[in-house]
Each structure stands twice: as structure tokens, then as C-alpha cells.
Coordinates of C-alpha atoms in Angstrom, one line a residue:
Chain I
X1424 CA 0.0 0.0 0.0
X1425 CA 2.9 2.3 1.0
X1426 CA 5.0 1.8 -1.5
X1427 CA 2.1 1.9 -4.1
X1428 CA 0.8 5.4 -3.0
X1429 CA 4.3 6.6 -3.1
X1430 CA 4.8 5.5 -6.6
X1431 CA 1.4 7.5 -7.5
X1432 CA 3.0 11.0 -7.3
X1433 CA 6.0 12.7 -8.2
X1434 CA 7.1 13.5 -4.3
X1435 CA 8.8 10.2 -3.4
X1436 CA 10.3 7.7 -4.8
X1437 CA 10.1 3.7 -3.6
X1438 CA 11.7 3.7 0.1
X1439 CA 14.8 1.9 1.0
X1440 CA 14.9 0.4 4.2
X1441 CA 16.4 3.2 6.0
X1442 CA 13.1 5.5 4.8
X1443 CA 10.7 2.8 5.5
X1444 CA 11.9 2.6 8.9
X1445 CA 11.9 6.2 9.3
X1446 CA 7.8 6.4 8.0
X1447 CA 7.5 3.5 10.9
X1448 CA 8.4 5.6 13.0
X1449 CA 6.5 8.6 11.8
X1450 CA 3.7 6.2 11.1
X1451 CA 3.7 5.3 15.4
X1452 CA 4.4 8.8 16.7
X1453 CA 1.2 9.8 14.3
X1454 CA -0.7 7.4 15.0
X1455 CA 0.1 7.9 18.8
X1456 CA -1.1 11.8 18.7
X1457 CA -4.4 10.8 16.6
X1458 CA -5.9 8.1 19.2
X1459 CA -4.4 10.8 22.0
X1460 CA -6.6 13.2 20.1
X1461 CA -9.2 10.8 19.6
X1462 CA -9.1 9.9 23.5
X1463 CA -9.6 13.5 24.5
X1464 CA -12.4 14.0 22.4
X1465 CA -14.0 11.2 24.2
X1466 CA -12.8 12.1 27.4
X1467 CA -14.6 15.5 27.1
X1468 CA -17.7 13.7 25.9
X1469 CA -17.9 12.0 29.2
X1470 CA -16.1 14.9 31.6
X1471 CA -19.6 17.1 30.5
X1472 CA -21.8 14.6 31.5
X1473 CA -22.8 13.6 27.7
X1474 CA -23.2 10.0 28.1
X1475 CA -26.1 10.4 31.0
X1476 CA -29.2 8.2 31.3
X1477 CA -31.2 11.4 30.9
X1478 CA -29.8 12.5 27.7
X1479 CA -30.1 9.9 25.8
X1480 CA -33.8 9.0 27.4
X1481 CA -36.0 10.8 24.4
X1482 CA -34.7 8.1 22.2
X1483 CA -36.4 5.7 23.9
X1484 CA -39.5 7.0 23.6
X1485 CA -42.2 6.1 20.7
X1486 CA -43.3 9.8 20.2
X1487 CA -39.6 11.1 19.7
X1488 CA -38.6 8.4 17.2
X1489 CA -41.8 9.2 15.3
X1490 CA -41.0 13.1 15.5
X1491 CA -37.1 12.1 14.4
X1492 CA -38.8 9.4 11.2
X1493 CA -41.3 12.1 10.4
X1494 CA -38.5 15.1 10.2
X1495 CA -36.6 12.0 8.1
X1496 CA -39.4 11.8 5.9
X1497 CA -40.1 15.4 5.3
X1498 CA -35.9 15.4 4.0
X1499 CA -36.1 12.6 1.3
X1500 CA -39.6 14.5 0.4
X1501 CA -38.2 17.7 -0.2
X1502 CA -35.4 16.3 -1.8
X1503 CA -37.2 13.7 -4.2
X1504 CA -39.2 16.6 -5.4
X1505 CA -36.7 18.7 -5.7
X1506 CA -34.7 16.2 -7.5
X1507 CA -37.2 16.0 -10.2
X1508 CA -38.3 19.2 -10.7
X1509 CA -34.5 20.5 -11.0
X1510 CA -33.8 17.5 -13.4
X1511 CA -36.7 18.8 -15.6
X1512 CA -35.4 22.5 -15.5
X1513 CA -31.6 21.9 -16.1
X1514 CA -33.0 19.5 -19.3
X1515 CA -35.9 22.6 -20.3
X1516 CA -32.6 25.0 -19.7
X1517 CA -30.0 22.7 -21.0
X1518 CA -32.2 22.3 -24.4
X1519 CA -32.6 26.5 -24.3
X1520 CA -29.0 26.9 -24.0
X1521 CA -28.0 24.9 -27.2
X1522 CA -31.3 26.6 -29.0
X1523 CA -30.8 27.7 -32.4
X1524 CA -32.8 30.9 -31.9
X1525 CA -30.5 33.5 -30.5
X1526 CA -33.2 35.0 -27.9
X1527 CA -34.3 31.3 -26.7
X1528 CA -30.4 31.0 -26.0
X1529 CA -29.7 34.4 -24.3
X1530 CA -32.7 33.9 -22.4
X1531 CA -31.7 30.5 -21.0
X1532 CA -28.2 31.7 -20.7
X1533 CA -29.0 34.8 -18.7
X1534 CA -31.0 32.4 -16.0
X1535 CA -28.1 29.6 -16.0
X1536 CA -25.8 32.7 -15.1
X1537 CA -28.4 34.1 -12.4
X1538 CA -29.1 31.5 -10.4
X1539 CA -25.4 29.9 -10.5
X1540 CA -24.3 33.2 -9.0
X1541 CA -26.9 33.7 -6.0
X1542 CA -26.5 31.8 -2.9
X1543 CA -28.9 29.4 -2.7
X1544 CA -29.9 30.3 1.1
X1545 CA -30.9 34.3 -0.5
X1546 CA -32.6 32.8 -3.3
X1547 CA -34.7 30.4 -0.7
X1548 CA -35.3 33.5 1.7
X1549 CA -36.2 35.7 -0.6
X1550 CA -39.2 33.4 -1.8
X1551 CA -40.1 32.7 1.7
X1552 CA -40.1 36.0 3.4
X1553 CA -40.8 37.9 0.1
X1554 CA -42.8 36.0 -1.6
X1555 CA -44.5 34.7 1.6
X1556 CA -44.5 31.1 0.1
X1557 CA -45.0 27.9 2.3
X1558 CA -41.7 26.5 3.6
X1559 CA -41.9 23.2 1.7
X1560 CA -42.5 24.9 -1.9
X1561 CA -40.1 27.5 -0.7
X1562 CA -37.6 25.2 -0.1
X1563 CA -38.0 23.3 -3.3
X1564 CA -38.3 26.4 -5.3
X1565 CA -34.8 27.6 -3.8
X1566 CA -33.7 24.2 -4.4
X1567 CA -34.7 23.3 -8.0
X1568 CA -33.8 26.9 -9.6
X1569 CA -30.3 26.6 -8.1
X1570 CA -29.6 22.7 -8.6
X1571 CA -31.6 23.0 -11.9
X1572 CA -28.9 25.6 -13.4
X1573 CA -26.7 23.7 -12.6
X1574 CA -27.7 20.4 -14.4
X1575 CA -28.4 22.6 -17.1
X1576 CA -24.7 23.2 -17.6
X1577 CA -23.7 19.8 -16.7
X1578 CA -26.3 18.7 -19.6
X1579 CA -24.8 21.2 -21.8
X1580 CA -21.4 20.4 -21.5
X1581 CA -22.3 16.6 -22.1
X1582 CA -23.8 16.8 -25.2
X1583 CA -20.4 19.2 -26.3
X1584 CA -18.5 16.5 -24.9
X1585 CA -19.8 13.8 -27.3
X1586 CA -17.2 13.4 -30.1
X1587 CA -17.7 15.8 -33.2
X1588 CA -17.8 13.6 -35.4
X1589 CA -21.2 11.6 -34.1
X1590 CA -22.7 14.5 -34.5
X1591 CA -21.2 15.2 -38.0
X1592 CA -21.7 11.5 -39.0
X1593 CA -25.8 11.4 -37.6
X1594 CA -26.2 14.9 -39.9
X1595 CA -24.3 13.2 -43.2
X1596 CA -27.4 10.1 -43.1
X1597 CA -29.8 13.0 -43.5
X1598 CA -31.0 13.6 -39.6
X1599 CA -32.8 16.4 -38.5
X1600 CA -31.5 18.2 -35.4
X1601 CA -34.3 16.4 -32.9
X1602 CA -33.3 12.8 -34.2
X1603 CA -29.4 13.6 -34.5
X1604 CA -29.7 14.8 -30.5
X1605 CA -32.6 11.9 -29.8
X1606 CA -30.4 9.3 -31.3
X1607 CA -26.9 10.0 -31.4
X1608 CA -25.8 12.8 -28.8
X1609 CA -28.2 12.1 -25.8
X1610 CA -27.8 8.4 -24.7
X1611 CA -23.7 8.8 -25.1
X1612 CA -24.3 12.1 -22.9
X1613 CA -26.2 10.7 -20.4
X1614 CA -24.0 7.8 -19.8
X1615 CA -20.8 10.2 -19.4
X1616 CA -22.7 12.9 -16.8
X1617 CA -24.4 10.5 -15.0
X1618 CA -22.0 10.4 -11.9
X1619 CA -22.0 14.3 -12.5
X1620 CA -25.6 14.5 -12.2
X1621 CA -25.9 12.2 -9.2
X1622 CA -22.8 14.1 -7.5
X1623 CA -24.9 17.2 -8.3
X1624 CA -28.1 15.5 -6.2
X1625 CA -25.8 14.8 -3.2
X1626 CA -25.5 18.6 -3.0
X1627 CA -29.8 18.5 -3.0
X1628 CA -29.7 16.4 -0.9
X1629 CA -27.4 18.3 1.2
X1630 CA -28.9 21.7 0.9
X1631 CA -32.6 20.5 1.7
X1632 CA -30.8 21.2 5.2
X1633 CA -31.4 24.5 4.8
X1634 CA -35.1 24.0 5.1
X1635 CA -34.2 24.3 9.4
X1636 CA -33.2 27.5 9.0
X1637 CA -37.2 28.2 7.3
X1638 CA -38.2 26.4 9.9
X1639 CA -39.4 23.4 7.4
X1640 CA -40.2 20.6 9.7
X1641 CA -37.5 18.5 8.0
X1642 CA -34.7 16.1 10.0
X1643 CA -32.3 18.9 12.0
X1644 CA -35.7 20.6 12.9
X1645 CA -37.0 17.7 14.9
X1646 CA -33.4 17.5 16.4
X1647 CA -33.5 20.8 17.3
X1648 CA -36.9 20.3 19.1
X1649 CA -35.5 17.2 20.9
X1650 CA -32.5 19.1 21.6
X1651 CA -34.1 22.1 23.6
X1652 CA -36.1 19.9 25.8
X1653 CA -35.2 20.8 29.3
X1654 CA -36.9 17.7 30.5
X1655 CA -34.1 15.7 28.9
X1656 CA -31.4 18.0 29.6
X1657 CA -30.8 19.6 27.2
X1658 CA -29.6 17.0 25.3
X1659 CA -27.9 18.5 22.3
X1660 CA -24.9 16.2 22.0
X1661 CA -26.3 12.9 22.0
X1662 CA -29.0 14.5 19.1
X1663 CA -25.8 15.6 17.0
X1664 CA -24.3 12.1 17.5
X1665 CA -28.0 10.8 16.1
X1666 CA -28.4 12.7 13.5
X1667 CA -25.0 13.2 11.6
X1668 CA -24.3 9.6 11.1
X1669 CA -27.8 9.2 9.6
X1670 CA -27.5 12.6 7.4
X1671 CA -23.6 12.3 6.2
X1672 CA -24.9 8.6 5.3
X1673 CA -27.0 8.9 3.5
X1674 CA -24.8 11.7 1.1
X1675 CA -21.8 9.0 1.4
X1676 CA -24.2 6.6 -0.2
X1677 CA -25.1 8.6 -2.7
X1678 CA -21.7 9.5 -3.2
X1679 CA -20.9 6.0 -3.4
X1680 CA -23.3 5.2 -6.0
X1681 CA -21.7 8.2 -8.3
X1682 CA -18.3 6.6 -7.9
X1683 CA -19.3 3.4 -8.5
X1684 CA -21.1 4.7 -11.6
X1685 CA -18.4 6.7 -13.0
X1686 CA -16.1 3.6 -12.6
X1687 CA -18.8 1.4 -14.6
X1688 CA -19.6 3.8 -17.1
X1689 CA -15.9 4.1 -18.0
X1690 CA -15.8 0.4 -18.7
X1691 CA -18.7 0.2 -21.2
X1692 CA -18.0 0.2 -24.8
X1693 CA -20.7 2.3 -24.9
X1694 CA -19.0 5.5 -23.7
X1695 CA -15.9 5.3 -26.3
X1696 CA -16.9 8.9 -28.1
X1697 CA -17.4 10.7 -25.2
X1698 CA -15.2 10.9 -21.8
X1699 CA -16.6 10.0 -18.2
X1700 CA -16.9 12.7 -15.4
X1701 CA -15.3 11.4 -12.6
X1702 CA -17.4 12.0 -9.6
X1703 CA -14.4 14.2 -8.0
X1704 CA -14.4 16.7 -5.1
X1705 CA -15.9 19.8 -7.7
X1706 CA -19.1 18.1 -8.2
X1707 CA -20.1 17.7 -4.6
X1708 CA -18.9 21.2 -3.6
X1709 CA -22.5 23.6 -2.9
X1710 CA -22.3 26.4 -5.0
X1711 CA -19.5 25.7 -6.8
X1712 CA -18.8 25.1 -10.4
X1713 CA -18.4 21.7 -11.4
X1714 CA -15.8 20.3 -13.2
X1715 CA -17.7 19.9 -16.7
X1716 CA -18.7 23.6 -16.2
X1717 CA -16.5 26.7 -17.7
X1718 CA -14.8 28.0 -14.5
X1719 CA -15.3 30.9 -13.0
Chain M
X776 CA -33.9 52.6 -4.1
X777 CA -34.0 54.6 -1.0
X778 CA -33.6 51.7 0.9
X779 CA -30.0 51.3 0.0
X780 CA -29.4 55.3 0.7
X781 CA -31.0 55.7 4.2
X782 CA -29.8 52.3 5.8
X783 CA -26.0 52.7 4.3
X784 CA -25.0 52.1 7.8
X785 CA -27.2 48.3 7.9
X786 CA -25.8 46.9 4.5
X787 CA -22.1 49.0 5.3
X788 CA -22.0 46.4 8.5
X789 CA -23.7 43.4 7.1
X790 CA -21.5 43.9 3.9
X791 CA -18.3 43.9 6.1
X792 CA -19.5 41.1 8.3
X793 CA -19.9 39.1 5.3
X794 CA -16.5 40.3 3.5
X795 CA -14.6 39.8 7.1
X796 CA -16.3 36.0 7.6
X797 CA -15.1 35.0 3.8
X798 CA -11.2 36.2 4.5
X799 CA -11.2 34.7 8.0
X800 CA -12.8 31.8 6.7
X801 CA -10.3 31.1 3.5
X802 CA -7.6 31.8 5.5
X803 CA -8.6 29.1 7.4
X804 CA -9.6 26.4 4.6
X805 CA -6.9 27.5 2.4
X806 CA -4.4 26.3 5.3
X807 CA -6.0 23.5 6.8
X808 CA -6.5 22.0 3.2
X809 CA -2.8 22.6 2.7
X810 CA -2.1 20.1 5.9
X811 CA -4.8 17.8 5.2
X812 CA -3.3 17.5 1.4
X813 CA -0.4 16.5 2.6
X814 CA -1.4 14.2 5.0
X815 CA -3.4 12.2 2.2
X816 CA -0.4 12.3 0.3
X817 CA 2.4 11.5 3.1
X818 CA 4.1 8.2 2.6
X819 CA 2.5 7.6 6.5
X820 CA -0.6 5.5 6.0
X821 CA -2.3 6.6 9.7
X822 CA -1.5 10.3 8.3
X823 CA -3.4 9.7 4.9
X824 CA -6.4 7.5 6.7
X825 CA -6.9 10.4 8.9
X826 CA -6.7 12.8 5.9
X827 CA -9.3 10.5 3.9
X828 CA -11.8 10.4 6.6
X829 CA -11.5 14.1 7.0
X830 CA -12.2 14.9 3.1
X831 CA -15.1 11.9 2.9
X832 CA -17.4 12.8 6.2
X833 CA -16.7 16.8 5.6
X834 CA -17.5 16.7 1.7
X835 CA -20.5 14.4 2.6
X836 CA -21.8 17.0 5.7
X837 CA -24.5 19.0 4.9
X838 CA -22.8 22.9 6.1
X839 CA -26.5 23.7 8.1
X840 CA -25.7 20.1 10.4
X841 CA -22.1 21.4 10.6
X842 CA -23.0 25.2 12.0
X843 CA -25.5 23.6 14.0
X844 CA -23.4 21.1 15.6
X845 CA -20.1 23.6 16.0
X846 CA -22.2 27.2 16.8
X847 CA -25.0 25.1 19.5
X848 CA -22.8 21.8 20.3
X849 CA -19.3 23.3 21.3
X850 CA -20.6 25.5 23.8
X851 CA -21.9 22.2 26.0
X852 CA -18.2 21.5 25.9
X853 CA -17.7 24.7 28.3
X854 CA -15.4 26.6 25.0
X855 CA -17.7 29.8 24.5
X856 CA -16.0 32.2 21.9
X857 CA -18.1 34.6 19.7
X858 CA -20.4 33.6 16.7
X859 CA -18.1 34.9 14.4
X860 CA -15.3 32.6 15.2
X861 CA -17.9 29.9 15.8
X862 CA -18.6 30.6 12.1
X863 CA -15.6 30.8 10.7
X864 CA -14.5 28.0 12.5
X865 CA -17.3 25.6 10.6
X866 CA -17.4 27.5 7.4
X867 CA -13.3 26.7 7.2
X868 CA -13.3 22.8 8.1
X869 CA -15.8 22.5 5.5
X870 CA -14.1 24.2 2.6
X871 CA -10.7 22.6 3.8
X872 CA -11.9 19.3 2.5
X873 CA -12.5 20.6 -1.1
X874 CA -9.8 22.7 -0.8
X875 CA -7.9 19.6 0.0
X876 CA -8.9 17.2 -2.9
X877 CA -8.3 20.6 -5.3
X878 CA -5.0 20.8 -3.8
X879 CA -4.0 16.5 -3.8
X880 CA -5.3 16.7 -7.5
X881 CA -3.0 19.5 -8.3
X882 CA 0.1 17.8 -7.1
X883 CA -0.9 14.6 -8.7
X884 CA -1.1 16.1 -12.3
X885 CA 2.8 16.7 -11.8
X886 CA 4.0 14.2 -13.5
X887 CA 6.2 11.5 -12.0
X888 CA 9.3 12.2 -14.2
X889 CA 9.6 15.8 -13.1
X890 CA 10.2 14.4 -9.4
X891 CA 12.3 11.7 -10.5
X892 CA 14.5 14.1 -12.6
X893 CA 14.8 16.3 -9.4
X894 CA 16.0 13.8 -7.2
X895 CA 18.3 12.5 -9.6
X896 CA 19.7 16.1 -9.7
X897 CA 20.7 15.5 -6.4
X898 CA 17.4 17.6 -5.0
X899 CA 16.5 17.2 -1.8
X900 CA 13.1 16.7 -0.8
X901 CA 12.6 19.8 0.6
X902 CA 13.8 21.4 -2.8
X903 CA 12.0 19.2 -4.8
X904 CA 8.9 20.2 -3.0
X905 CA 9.3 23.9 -2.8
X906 CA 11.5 24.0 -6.9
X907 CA 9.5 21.7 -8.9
X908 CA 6.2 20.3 -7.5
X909 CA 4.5 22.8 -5.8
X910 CA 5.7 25.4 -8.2
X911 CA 3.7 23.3 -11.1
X912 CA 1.2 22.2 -8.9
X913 CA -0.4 25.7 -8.0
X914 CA -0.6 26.5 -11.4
X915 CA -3.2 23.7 -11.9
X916 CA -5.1 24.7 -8.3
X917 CA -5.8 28.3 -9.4
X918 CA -8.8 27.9 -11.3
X919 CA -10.4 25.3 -8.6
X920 CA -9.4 26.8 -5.5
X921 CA -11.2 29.7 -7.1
X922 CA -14.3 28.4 -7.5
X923 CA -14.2 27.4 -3.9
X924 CA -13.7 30.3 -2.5
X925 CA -16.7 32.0 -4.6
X926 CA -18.9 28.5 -3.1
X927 CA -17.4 29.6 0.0
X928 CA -18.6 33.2 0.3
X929 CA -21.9 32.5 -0.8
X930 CA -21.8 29.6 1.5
X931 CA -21.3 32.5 4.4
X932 CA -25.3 33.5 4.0
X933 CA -25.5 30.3 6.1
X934 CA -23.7 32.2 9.5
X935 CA -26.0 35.1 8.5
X936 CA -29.1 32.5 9.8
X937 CA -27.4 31.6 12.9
X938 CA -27.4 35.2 14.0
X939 CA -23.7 36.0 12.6
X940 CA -23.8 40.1 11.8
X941 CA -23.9 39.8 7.6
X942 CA -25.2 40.7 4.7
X943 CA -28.3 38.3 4.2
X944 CA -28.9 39.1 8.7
X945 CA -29.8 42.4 7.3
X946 CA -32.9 41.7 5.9
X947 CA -34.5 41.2 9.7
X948 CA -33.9 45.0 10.3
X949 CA -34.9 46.4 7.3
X950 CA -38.1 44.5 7.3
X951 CA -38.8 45.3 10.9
X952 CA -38.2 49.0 9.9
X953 CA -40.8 48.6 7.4
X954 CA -38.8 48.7 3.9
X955 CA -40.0 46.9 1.0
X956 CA -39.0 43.6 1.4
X957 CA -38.1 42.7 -2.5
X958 CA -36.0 46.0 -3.0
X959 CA -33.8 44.7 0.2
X960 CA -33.2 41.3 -1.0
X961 CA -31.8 43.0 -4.5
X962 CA -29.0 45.0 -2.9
X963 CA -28.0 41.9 -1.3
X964 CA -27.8 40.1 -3.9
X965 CA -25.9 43.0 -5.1
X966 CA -23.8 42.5 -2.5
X967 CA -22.7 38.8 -2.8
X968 CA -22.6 39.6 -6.4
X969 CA -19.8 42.1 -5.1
X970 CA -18.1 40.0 -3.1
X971 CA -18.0 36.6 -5.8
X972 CA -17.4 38.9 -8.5
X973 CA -14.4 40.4 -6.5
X974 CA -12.8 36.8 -5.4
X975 CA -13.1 35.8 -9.3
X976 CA -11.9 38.9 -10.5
X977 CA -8.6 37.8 -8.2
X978 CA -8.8 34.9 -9.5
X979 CA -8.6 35.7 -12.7
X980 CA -5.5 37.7 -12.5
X981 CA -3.7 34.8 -10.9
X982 CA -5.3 33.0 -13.5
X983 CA -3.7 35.0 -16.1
X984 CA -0.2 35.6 -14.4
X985 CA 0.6 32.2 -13.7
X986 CA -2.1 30.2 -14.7
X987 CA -1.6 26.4 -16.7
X988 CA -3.8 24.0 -18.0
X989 CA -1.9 20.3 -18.1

């Protein structure tokens, strides 16, 4: 493992015996300060009283684990419809953007650009408190115009990616534009942005979060309820140590599957005229560009 | 339009806040991502586990869980420090880990000759590092690390919610004071248009100075 890593960049080169006893060493004396670190943490956890009957009581309870499943379900809600709807939108946006009608183009453009540039949490604000909308639609609103801007681009830069000459090839038998982007530039598009597009769903999924701070009865909300129970204790900890595993999760999953997605895509013979977004750090980054998008 | 001109003070404040938490906050990313890089690429495997599990639960954290955990959880640990820091704190972990993977990808595009030709030149590590990899590897980082920090500050509206003075916090005020609500949120969306137009605007120049696509 070592000596592969090392061979993976240009820093190092294979190490002797001297150096391999040497990163032993390092290796202990890290590994040392880590569980140290590690210990602490835990050691804190129990100093302030964390691990106490009477903190982690509410779990136990029917009513609580129905609040926490019900906040649960409200998450995947929003973020199932927001999933769709903001697939919809980037395609309606991505099919605008590669219009042949110059105004249709600008149009589509001019949106793309907009809502890639606002943050999402002013964009979801502004049609709550402005707008005075619902926090679920809110939410999904905020959610969908933002993620679907993005798709758009990732759609975009897709079809560009196919190889020229498909397109160039499809045209020569006599298509028209519909059939030479129904047939021909599409399905090899979709397989190469896939793991783009579900890296670009772990960020929904992510940002439905922001549905607490509308006070959208979504997962962190019935934490926070659970959490500010004096009754319990206050038991904020022990809600955090609930909730994040179940949250960061269900993204890993998701994260997973783009991975494993990319990786299988890359093997198919189908994807030869077109190159495979790898789902790398870009594509899971909130607000930021991903990697099949110009930069900034 | 007059509700830019008579509450300059409100948006001169929330602006700053906003400007001030970015900064603090890519300060913080920019050098935590530099350590955790090069944990994940030290020849040290407890180094790079730790750097991996870093990058993968961060990257995988949605940034409302992490503010609420770090502004309402480390408190019950007895450390109070202001909001601010509180914020910055959170908003920097969580950038670190893109920052991070921008950064290990960078360095990995060197390729392997280049390091093997400085050794064999009698470099030492240290001067291979600091003459020939990082050199090249920054180039490749600009345009990334660039559109992290513009995810970044508009990833700072967040700390806004959680009571942190900025721009987006403003809104509260202005509404109370009875200003039309749709003419505030425009000038702060001018504002973060200000603000992600000024960090690409940077970016762009670095871009352009030493910028190289491999």
C-alpha cells in the first residue's frame, strides 16, 4: 500500500529500508497523537456529562422516534421533489441553452448565469419572506432553480462532450436536429454525466438542510426540538451524535453510487466517443462550479 | 432605491460582516487544506487514513448540520468564543476538504518524471517540494481553489441565519423598519454579487499571471 501510494505521485520515490523505517516511525508517533486526540475528544464527551441516562432517554421514547422518522421523511420529500423538478429544468434550460434561436439562447443563458451566481440560502429566503411562500414549496423552489442551473450546464457540457464527429456522421445520413440529438448525442451524454448528475443530487440532498433555517419541519428541525427539551437536559450532544451519522450517510451513499457509476460507465464500450466525469471533489462542492462547467 | 441610501450604515455592516467571515474563513480552509493534502499524500498511512476520513465525512456533511453542531454543540463542551469565530470555524473545516482534494489533485497532475528528474539532480526533498512540485502544482489549483472560495462566500449567507452580523442578517432589520421587502433582497444580492465577483476577479488575475492548463 505504501510503496504503491508513493509511486502515485512525483514526491517520493520507492523507500529503501532506512526510509521505511523512518515512516514507521512517523507512522507510530502519528498514529500515537491521533488516538491521543481521539481519547480527549472522548474524554470531554464523558467529563460534560454527555453519556447520561437522561440525555439519551428521548430516544427511547415512541413519540420522539416518530418526531425524528417524520422530520426523516419530510428530507427525502423535499429532496425527491426537488430532485425532479430540478432534473426537468436543467433539461428545459440545457435544451434553451443549445437553442438555435439566438433570444431562446440568451434567455436561457441569462437564468443559467443568475441563479449559479446567487446563494442558494438568499434565493430560498427571498421566496419565503418575500414572496411569503409555504416553507416546503419555498424550499423546493430555492432548491430546483439553483440545482436545476446547474444540471443545465452539466447537460450542456455533455452533449459538447460527445465526439464531433457523431454528431457530424448522424447529420451526413440525413437527420434532422431532434433525431441527430434523440439518437446519437443524448444516450452517449447521459452515460458520461451521470456520476456528474448524481454528484450534483448529493449537493440537493445536502442543501434541503437549509429547510431548518425556514423552519421546514425537516430532520435537523426535529433535532433541534429534541434538543431544547429541558426535560431531557438539554440533550444537544447525543442529538448531534443521532443525527450526523444518519445525514452524512446517506450523502456517502449517494456518493458511493456516483463513484461506482463513473467507474462502470468508463468500462462500457458504450461511452468510447465521449469521456466519463469522474465524480471528483468539484461536483459535490455547494455552490460551486463543477468540473464539466467553464470555471469561473 | 431609497432603501440602500437611508440604511448605508445596515448593508455598510452586514457587507463587512460578510467580507470579514469569507477572508477569515479562506484563510482558514486554504491552510488546513494545505495540511490535510499533505497528510493524504504523506508516505505515512495513519497520516493519509486520517486525511481521507476528513475529506469523505466533511465533503459528505450537509454545512447547516455542521454550523449547528459547532455554533449550538461546542458551547456544551464549556469553549464559548463569539459567533463569528464559531462561524468561521465551521465554514473553514468544511471548505478545507475541497480545498484539499483541489489541492492533492494538483500535485498529482505533476508528472512522475519531473520528481524523479529532481531527485536524480541530487534535489532534496525539501527542494523538490518547494522548486519543482508545488511550483507546477499551483498553477493547476488556481482555477479550482477559485471556485471554492466564490462557493465559500456564498456559502457564508449560512452564518447570517445563525445570528452572525452579515449581509443576508440584514434583511431582519430592514423588514422590521418597514422597507419593501423585495428592493432589500436585491441589494443583497448585489452585495454577494460584489463580493463573488471580487474573489473571481482575483482569481482571474492569478489566472492569467501564472495560470496552466496540463
Amino acid at each position: 500500500m505504501t510503496v504503491k501510494a508513493a509511486a502515485a505521485t512525483a514526491l517520493y520515490d520507492i523507500p529503501g529500508p532506512r526510509a521505511r523505517r523512518r515512516h514507521r516511525l512517523f507512522g507510530v508517533l502519528a498514529t500515537v497523537v491521533l488516538l491521543a486526540l481521539l481519547g480527549w475528544i472522548i474524554h470531554l464527551l464523558f467529563a460534560t456529562g454527555q453519556f447520561t441516562y437522561t440525555k439519551w432517554m428521548p430516544f427511547e421514547y415512541k413519540g420522539i422516534q416518530e418526531l425524528l422518522l417524520r422530520g426523516l421523511g419530510n428530507t427525502l420529500k423535499a429532496f425527491a421533489i426537488a430532485a425532479v423538478l430540478s432534473l426537468a429544468l436543467g433539461g428545459l434550460l440545457a435544451v434553451g441553452r443549445l437553442s438555435e434561436h439566438a433570444p431562446v439562447r440568451w434567455l436561457s443563458t441569462l437564468v443559467v448565469e443568475f441563479f449559479r451566481a446567487m446563494p442558494l440560502l438568499v434565493m430560498i429566503f427571498f421566496i419565503f419572506v418575500a414572496l411569503k411562500v409555504q416553507p416546503l414549496p419555498a424550499l423546493v423552489a430555492g432548491l430546483t432553480l439553483y440545482n436545476g442551473s446547474v444540471l443545465a450546464e452539466v447537460f450542456r457540457s455533455g452533449i459538447n462532450s460527445v465526439e464531433r464527429g457523431q454528431k457530424e456522421a448522424a447529420y451526413a445520413l440525413g437527420m434532422r436536429k431532434t433525431q441527430v440529438m434523440s439518437y446519437v448525442l443524448v444516450p452517449q451524454a447521459v452515460r458520461a454525466i451521470l456520476p456528474a448528475i448524481i454528484s450534483q443530487l448529493v449537493v440537493a440532498l445536502k442543501d434541503t438542510s437549509l429547510g431548518f433555517l425556514i423552519t421546514y419541519e425537516e430532520f435537523l428541525h426535529a433535532g433541534k426540538l429534541i434538543a431544547s427539551n429541558l426535560d431531557y437536559d438539554l440533550p444537544f450532544i447525543p442529538v448531534v451524535m443521532v443525527i450526523s451519522p444518519i445525514y452524512i450517510g446517506m450523502c456517502m451513499l449517494l456518493s458511493w453510487v456516483a463513484q461506482w457509476v463513473s467507474r462502470w460507465e468508463r468500462r462500457s464500450p458504450k461511452t468510447e466517443a465521449v469521456d466519463v466525469e469522474t465524480a471528483g471533489a468539484g461536483t459535490l462542492l455547494p455552490g460551486g462550479v463543477p468540473p464539466t462547467a467553464p470555471g469561473p | 432605491m431609497n432603501v440602500l441610501t437611508d440604511n448605508i450604515s445596515v448593508f455598510a455592516e452586514g457587507f463587512l460582516g460578510t467580507v470579514e467571515l469569507t477572508v477569515y474563513s479562506s484563510l482558514l480552509a486554504l491552510a488546513l487544506g494545505f495540511v490535510m493534502a499533505s497528510f493524504r499524500v504523506a508516505p505515512v498511512r495513519s497520516l493519509r487514513v486520517f486525511g481521507t476520513a476528513w475529506v469523505t465525512v466533511l465533503r459528505n456533511t450537509p454545512l447547516t448540520l455542521l454550523f449547528f453542531a459547532v455554533l449550538l454543540g461546542l458551547p456544551r463542551f464549556g469553549l464559548v468564543l463569539p459567533f463569528m469565530v464559531f462561524a468561521v470555524l465551521a465554514l473553514g473545516c468544511y471548505t478545507s476538504a475541497f480545498v484539499c482534494e483541489a489541492l492533492r489533485s494538483g500535485i498529482n497532475t505533476v508528472p512522475t518524471g519531473q520528481g524523479e528528474a529532481a531527485r536524480s539532480l541530487g534535489m532534496s526533498f525539501g527542494q523538490t517540494l518547494s522548486h519543482v512540485v508545488l511550483p507546477q502544482a499551483f498553477r493547476t489549483v488556481i482555477p479550482p481553489i477559485g471556485s471554492i472560495l466564490i462557493a465559500l462566500a456564498k456559502n457564508s449567507a449560512i452564518a447570517g441565519a445563525f445570528s452572525v452580523t452579515e449581509l443576508l442578517g440584514t434583511y431582519r432589520t430592514l423588514s422590521e423598519l418597514g422597507y419593501n421587502i423585495v428592493w432589500t433582497f436585491l441589494w443583497i444580492a448585489v452585495g454577494y454579487l460584489v463580493v463573488t465577483g471580487a474573489i473571481s476577479a482575483v482569481f482571474n488575475v492569478l489566472e492569467r499571471r501564472w495560470g496552466f492548463a496540463r
